[in-house]
PDB file of C-alpha atoms in Angstrom:
ATOM      1  CA  MET C 381       9.622 -12.612  -5.546  1.00 95.00           C
ATOM      2  CA  ASN C 382      10.554 -11.327  -2.106  1.00 96.00           C
ATOM      3  CA  LYS C 383      12.201  -8.028  -1.148  1.00 95.00           C
ATOM      4  CA  THR C 384      15.762  -9.398  -1.371  1.00 96.00           C
ATOM      5  CA  GLU C 385      15.144 -10.756  -4.865  1.00 97.00           C
ATOM      6  CA  LEU C 386      13.558  -7.465  -5.914  1.00 96.00           C
ATOM      7  CA  ILE C 387      16.578  -5.513  -4.666  1.00 96.00           C
ATOM      8  CA  ALA C 388      18.943  -7.846  -6.550  1.00 96.00           C
ATOM      9  CA  ALA C 389      16.916  -7.456  -9.769  1.00 97.00           C
ATOM     10  CA  MET C 390      16.813  -3.658  -9.374  1.00 96.00           C
ATOM     11  CA  ALA C 391      20.566  -3.535  -8.794  1.00 96.00           C
ATOM     12  CA  GLU C 392      21.274  -5.601 -11.894  1.00 96.00           C
ATOM     13  CA  LYS C 393      18.848  -3.674 -14.119  1.00 96.00           C
ATOM     14  CA  ALA C 394      20.013  -0.210 -12.999  1.00 95.00           C
ATOM     15  CA  GLY C 395      23.708  -1.011 -12.650  1.00 95.00           C
ATOM     16  CA  LEU C 396      23.701  -0.244  -8.921  1.00 95.00           C
ATOM     17  CA  THR C 397      25.079  -2.057  -5.927  1.00 96.00           C
ATOM     18  CA  LYS C 398      22.587  -4.071  -3.897  1.00 96.00           C
ATOM     19  CA  VAL C 399      23.045  -1.617  -1.006  1.00 97.00           C
ATOM     20  CA  ASP C 400      22.181   1.359  -3.231  1.00 96.00           C
ATOM     21  CA  ALA C 401      19.212  -0.471  -4.750  1.00 97.00           C
ATOM     22  CA  GLY C 402      18.003  -1.434  -1.246  1.00 96.00           C
ATOM     23  CA  ASN C 403      18.292   2.178  -0.089  1.00 97.00           C
ATOM     24  CA  ALA C 404      16.364   3.361  -3.156  1.00 96.00           C
ATOM     25  CA  LEU C 405      13.595   0.817  -2.612  1.00 96.00           C
ATOM     26  CA  ASN C 406      13.323   1.657   1.100  1.00 97.00           C
ATOM     27  CA  ALA C 407      13.194   5.389   0.292  1.00 97.00           C
ATOM     28  CA  CYS C 408      10.463   4.797  -2.299  1.00 95.00           C
ATOM     29  CA  VAL C 409       8.350   2.755   0.127  1.00 95.00           C
ATOM     30  CA  ASP C 410       8.863   5.342   2.898  1.00 96.00           C
ATOM     31  CA  VAL C 411       7.744   8.215   0.644  1.00 96.00           C
ATOM     32  CA  ILE C 412       4.652   6.274  -0.450  1.00 95.00           C
ATOM     33  CA  LYS C 413       3.773   5.542   3.203  1.00 95.00           C
ATOM     34  CA  GLU C 414       4.249   9.183   4.222  1.00 95.00           C
ATOM     35  CA  GLN C 415       2.091  10.500   1.384  1.00 95.00           C
ATOM     36  CA  LEU C 416      -0.681   7.976   2.042  1.00 95.00           C
ATOM     37  CA  ALA C 417      -0.618   8.891   5.743  1.00 93.00           C
ATOM     38  CA  LYS C 418      -1.237  12.514   4.684  1.00 93.00           C
ATOM     39  CA  GLY C 419      -4.156  11.354   2.527  1.00 91.00           C
ATOM     40  CA  GLU C 420      -2.354  12.076  -0.735  1.00 94.00           C
ATOM     41  CA  LYS C 421      -2.785  10.083  -3.951  1.00 95.00           C
ATOM     42  CA  ILE C 422       0.270   8.768  -5.827  1.00 96.00           C
ATOM     43  CA  THR C 423      -0.035   8.117  -9.555  1.00 95.00           C
ATOM     44  CA  LEU C 424       2.697   6.368 -11.529  1.00 92.00           C
ATOM     45  CA  VAL C 425       1.637   6.519 -15.179  1.00 91.00           C
ATOM     46  CA  GLY C 426       1.802   3.076 -16.776  1.00 89.00           C
ATOM     47  CA  PHE C 427       2.079   1.361 -13.374  1.00 92.00           C
ATOM     48  CA  GLY C 428      -0.867   2.342 -11.204  1.00 94.00           C
ATOM     49  CA  THR C 429      -2.271   4.513  -8.450  1.00 96.00           C
ATOM     50  CA  PHE C 430      -1.882   4.296  -4.693  1.00 96.00           C
ATOM     51  CA  ASP C 431      -4.742   5.904  -2.781  1.00 95.00           C
ATOM     52  CA  VAL C 432      -6.363   5.988   0.650  1.00 95.00           C
ATOM     53  CA  ASN C 433      -9.747   4.331   1.078  1.00 94.00           C
ATOM     54  CA  GLU C 434     -11.823   5.692   3.972  1.00 92.00           C
ATOM     55  CA  ARG C 435     -14.342   3.301   5.452  1.00 93.00           C
ATOM     56  CA  PRO C 436     -17.087   4.932   7.528  1.00 95.00           C
ATOM     57  CA  ALA C 437     -18.096   3.716  10.986  1.00 96.00           C
ATOM     58  CA  ARG C 438     -20.858   1.151  10.921  1.00 96.00           C
ATOM     59  CA  MET C 439     -22.791  -1.293  13.049  1.00 95.00           C
ATOM     60  CA  GLY C 440     -21.954  -4.971  12.903  1.00 95.00           C
ATOM     61  CA  ARG C 441     -22.708  -8.165  14.816  1.00 95.00           C
ATOM     62  CA  ASN C 442     -20.534 -10.343  16.977  1.00 93.00           C
ATOM     63  CA  PRO C 443     -20.860 -13.713  15.184  1.00 93.00           C
ATOM     64  CA  ARG C 444     -20.469 -15.636  18.434  1.00 93.00           C
ATOM     65  CA  THR C 445     -23.122 -13.832  20.520  1.00 94.00           C
ATOM     66  CA  GLY C 446     -25.190 -11.995  17.902  1.00 91.00           C
ATOM     67  CA  GLU C 447     -24.708  -8.796  19.910  1.00 95.00           C
ATOM     68  CA  LYS C 448     -24.595  -5.532  17.946  1.00 95.00           C
ATOM     69  CA  ILE C 449     -21.200  -3.827  18.008  1.00 95.00           C
ATOM     70  CA  LYS C 450     -19.922  -0.559  16.599  1.00 95.00           C
ATOM     71  CA  ILE C 451     -17.123  -0.913  14.053  1.00 95.00           C
ATOM     72  CA  ALA C 452     -14.944   2.195  14.010  1.00 95.00           C
ATOM     73  CA  ALA C 453     -14.138   4.191  10.890  1.00 95.00           C
ATOM     74  CA  LYS C 454     -10.792   3.310   9.373  1.00 94.00           C
ATOM     75  CA  LYS C 455      -8.452   4.182   6.546  1.00 93.00           C
ATOM     76  CA  SER C 456      -6.757   1.612   4.359  1.00 93.00           C
ATOM     77  CA  ALA C 457      -4.358   1.795   1.436  1.00 94.00           C
ATOM     78  CA  LYS C 458      -5.483   0.619  -1.975  1.00 95.00           C
ATOM     79  CA  PHE C 459      -3.722   0.117  -5.287  1.00 95.00           C
ATOM     80  CA  LYS C 460      -5.355   0.342  -8.687  1.00 94.00           C
ATOM     81  CA  PRO C 461      -3.165  -1.089 -11.466  1.00 94.00           C
ATOM     82  CA  GLY C 462      -2.678   0.966 -14.616  1.00 92.00           C
ATOM     83  CA  LYS C 463      -3.515  -0.288 -18.089  1.00 89.00           C
ATOM     84  CA  GLY C 464       0.153  -0.821 -18.984  1.00 81.00           C
ATOM     85  CA  LEU C 465       1.020  -2.902 -15.928  1.00 83.00           C
ATOM     86  CA  ILE C 466       0.499  -6.363 -17.394  1.00 76.00           C
TER      87      ILE C 466
END
């Protein structure tokens, strides 16, 4: 299912227009992005949890030359499904 199909399904299920459902979905995604950027955790009971995973800096190797390189610390989003999801 792609975004357009999801919007159509949301509109039908909630009795909204596709435009309203699209705006709601975009607002939801924007809020999740903003909160994750702040380092906040988002828990939707019965669905799952969105969280930020912080990876520390580390040393690695260039596979082509074998030279040691420094890999910078980075943050990534993660999702842990809730028990009631499937």
